[in-house]
């Protein structure tokens, strides 16, 4: 786990990924049980791909894509900022190092 956290920190520091940690205090959220990818194209309407533990699904209905975007926006507004997430991941890595 330590190496995975360090890898995420390195990717964040290099601006290769954007990680926003969802704090425990938020509780259950629809996106905590699945993965969501939102895609926009220059010449096509947006689509979304959601994946759970048993199934993945491509969504092309504008209504569904809009709803999934709203769910994502809500999750992002509840999550820690990029800077806060980086601080938390660094502290978590340090905790793992102390107990290794």
mmCIF file of C-alpha atoms in Angstrom:
data_model
loop_
_atom_site.group_PDB
_atom_site.id
_atom_site.type_symbol
_atom_site.label_atom_id
_atom_site.label_comp_id
_atom_site.label_asym_id
_atom_site.label_seq_id
_atom_site.Cartn_x
_atom_site.Cartn_y
_atom_site.Cartn_z
ATOM 1 C CA UNK A 1 0.000 0.000 0.000
ATOM 2 C CA UNK A 2 2.850 2.367 0.799
ATOM 3 C CA UNK A 3 4.272 2.123 -2.722
ATOM 4 C CA UNK A 4 0.835 2.719 -4.245
ATOM 5 C CA UNK A 5 0.356 5.866 -2.180
ATOM 6 C CA UNK A 6 3.847 7.094 -3.045
ATOM 7 C CA UNK A 7 3.127 6.474 -6.726
ATOM 8 C CA UNK A 8 -0.100 8.494 -6.546
ATOM 9 C CA UNK A 9 1.754 11.318 -4.779
ATOM 10 C CA UNK A 10 4.438 11.368 -7.500
ATOM 11 C CA UNK A 11 1.795 11.455 -10.234
ATOM 12 C CA UNK A 12 -0.038 14.274 -8.465
ATOM 13 C CA UNK A 13 3.171 16.262 -7.985
ATOM 14 C CA UNK A 14 3.926 15.885 -11.705
ATOM 15 C CA UNK A 15 0.366 17.039 -12.556
ATOM 16 C CA UNK A 16 -0.291 13.713 -14.305
ATOM 17 C CA UNK A 17 -3.441 12.948 -12.283
ATOM 18 C CA UNK A 18 -5.923 14.865 -10.183
ATOM 19 C CA UNK A 19 -6.851 13.032 -6.982
ATOM 20 C CA UNK A 20 -9.550 14.338 -4.679
ATOM 21 C CA UNK A 21 -9.954 12.270 -1.506
ATOM 22 C CA UNK A 22 -13.486 11.798 -0.242
ATOM 23 C CA UNK A 23 -13.365 12.222 3.559
ATOM 24 C CA UNK A 24 -15.038 9.644 5.792
ATOM 25 C CA UNK A 25 -17.250 12.349 7.312
ATOM 26 C CA UNK A 26 -19.170 12.573 4.014
ATOM 27 C CA UNK A 27 -20.477 9.040 4.436
ATOM 28 C CA UNK A 28 -21.988 7.015 1.622
ATOM 29 C CA UNK A 29 -21.989 8.482 -1.874
ATOM 30 C CA UNK A 30 -23.167 6.833 -5.118
ATOM 31 C CA UNK A 31 -19.712 7.051 -6.713
ATOM 32 C CA UNK A 32 -17.975 5.254 -3.848
ATOM 33 C CA UNK A 33 -19.267 1.915 -5.128
ATOM 34 C CA UNK A 34 -18.464 2.393 -8.793
ATOM 35 C CA UNK A 35 -16.284 4.087 -11.362
ATOM 36 C CA UNK A 36 -17.494 6.862 -13.636
ATOM 37 C CA UNK A 37 -15.848 8.220 -16.771
ATOM 38 C CA UNK A 38 -17.344 11.284 -18.449
ATOM 39 C CA UNK A 39 -16.286 11.872 -22.053
ATOM 40 C CA UNK A 40 -16.678 14.901 -24.317
ATOM 41 C CA UNK A 41 -15.948 14.990 -28.023
ATOM 42 C CA UNK A 42 -15.645 17.796 -30.557
ATOM 43 C CA UNK A 43 -18.062 16.274 -33.056
ATOM 44 C CA UNK A 44 -20.311 14.042 -30.913
ATOM 45 C CA UNK A 45 -22.531 14.503 -27.863
ATOM 46 C CA UNK A 46 -21.035 13.627 -24.470
ATOM 47 C CA UNK A 47 -21.243 10.076 -23.121
ATOM 48 C CA UNK A 48 -20.542 8.431 -19.794
ATOM 49 C CA UNK A 49 -19.237 5.019 -18.831
ATOM 50 C CA UNK A 50 -20.063 3.591 -15.413
ATOM 51 C CA UNK A 51 -18.683 0.403 -13.970
ATOM 52 C CA UNK A 52 -19.646 -1.490 -10.838
ATOM 53 C CA UNK A 53 -18.399 -4.732 -9.364
ATOM 54 C CA UNK A 54 -20.454 -6.853 -11.777
ATOM 55 C CA UNK A 55 -21.162 -4.739 -14.875
ATOM 56 C CA UNK A 56 -20.025 -1.817 -17.010
ATOM 57 C CA UNK A 57 -22.344 0.358 -19.059
ATOM 58 C CA UNK A 58 -22.004 3.045 -21.706
ATOM 59 C CA UNK A 59 -24.561 5.862 -21.334
ATOM 60 C CA UNK A 60 -25.426 8.031 -24.327
ATOM 61 C CA UNK A 61 -28.800 9.406 -23.247
ATOM 62 C CA UNK A 62 -28.356 13.177 -22.708
ATOM 63 C CA UNK A 63 -30.609 13.006 -19.641
ATOM 64 C CA UNK A 64 -28.563 10.215 -18.063
ATOM 65 C CA UNK A 65 -25.231 11.853 -18.912
ATOM 66 C CA UNK A 66 -26.431 15.135 -17.374
ATOM 67 C CA UNK A 67 -27.555 13.305 -14.220
ATOM 68 C CA UNK A 68 -24.217 11.473 -13.937
ATOM 69 C CA UNK A 69 -22.361 14.779 -14.408
ATOM 70 C CA UNK A 70 -24.403 16.235 -11.528
ATOM 71 C CA UNK A 71 -23.527 13.249 -9.319
ATOM 72 C CA UNK A 72 -19.843 13.704 -10.179
ATOM 73 C CA UNK A 73 -20.011 17.460 -9.493
ATOM 74 C CA UNK A 74 -21.591 16.786 -6.089
ATOM 75 C CA UNK A 75 -18.879 14.269 -5.219
ATOM 76 C CA UNK A 76 -16.157 16.696 -6.279
ATOM 77 C CA UNK A 77 -17.667 19.485 -4.179
ATOM 78 C CA UNK A 78 -17.663 17.182 -1.117
ATOM 79 C CA UNK A 79 -14.114 15.912 -1.676
ATOM 80 C CA UNK A 80 -10.923 17.452 -0.361
ATOM 81 C CA UNK A 81 -9.131 19.923 -2.610
ATOM 82 C CA UNK A 82 -6.104 18.778 -4.606
ATOM 83 C CA UNK A 83 -3.761 20.370 -2.061
ATOM 84 C CA UNK A 84 -5.630 18.883 0.918
ATOM 85 C CA UNK A 85 -5.690 15.469 -0.735
ATOM 86 C CA UNK A 86 -1.941 15.627 -1.372
ATOM 87 C CA UNK A 87 -1.272 16.558 2.264
ATOM 88 C CA UNK A 88 -3.446 13.658 3.447
ATOM 89 C CA UNK A 89 -1.773 11.143 1.118
ATOM 90 C CA UNK A 90 1.703 12.285 2.188
ATOM 91 C CA UNK A 91 0.717 11.970 5.861
ATOM 92 C CA UNK A 92 -0.751 8.515 5.219
ATOM 93 C CA UNK A 93 2.493 7.442 3.528
ATOM 94 C CA UNK A 94 4.464 8.701 6.537
ATOM 95 C CA UNK A 95 2.195 6.691 8.858
ATOM 96 C CA UNK A 96 2.854 3.550 6.810
ATOM 97 C CA UNK A 97 6.610 4.230 6.914
ATOM 98 C CA UNK A 98 6.557 4.530 10.720
ATOM 99 C CA UNK A 99 4.719 1.221 11.083
ATOM 100 C CA UNK A 100 6.717 -0.671 8.469
#
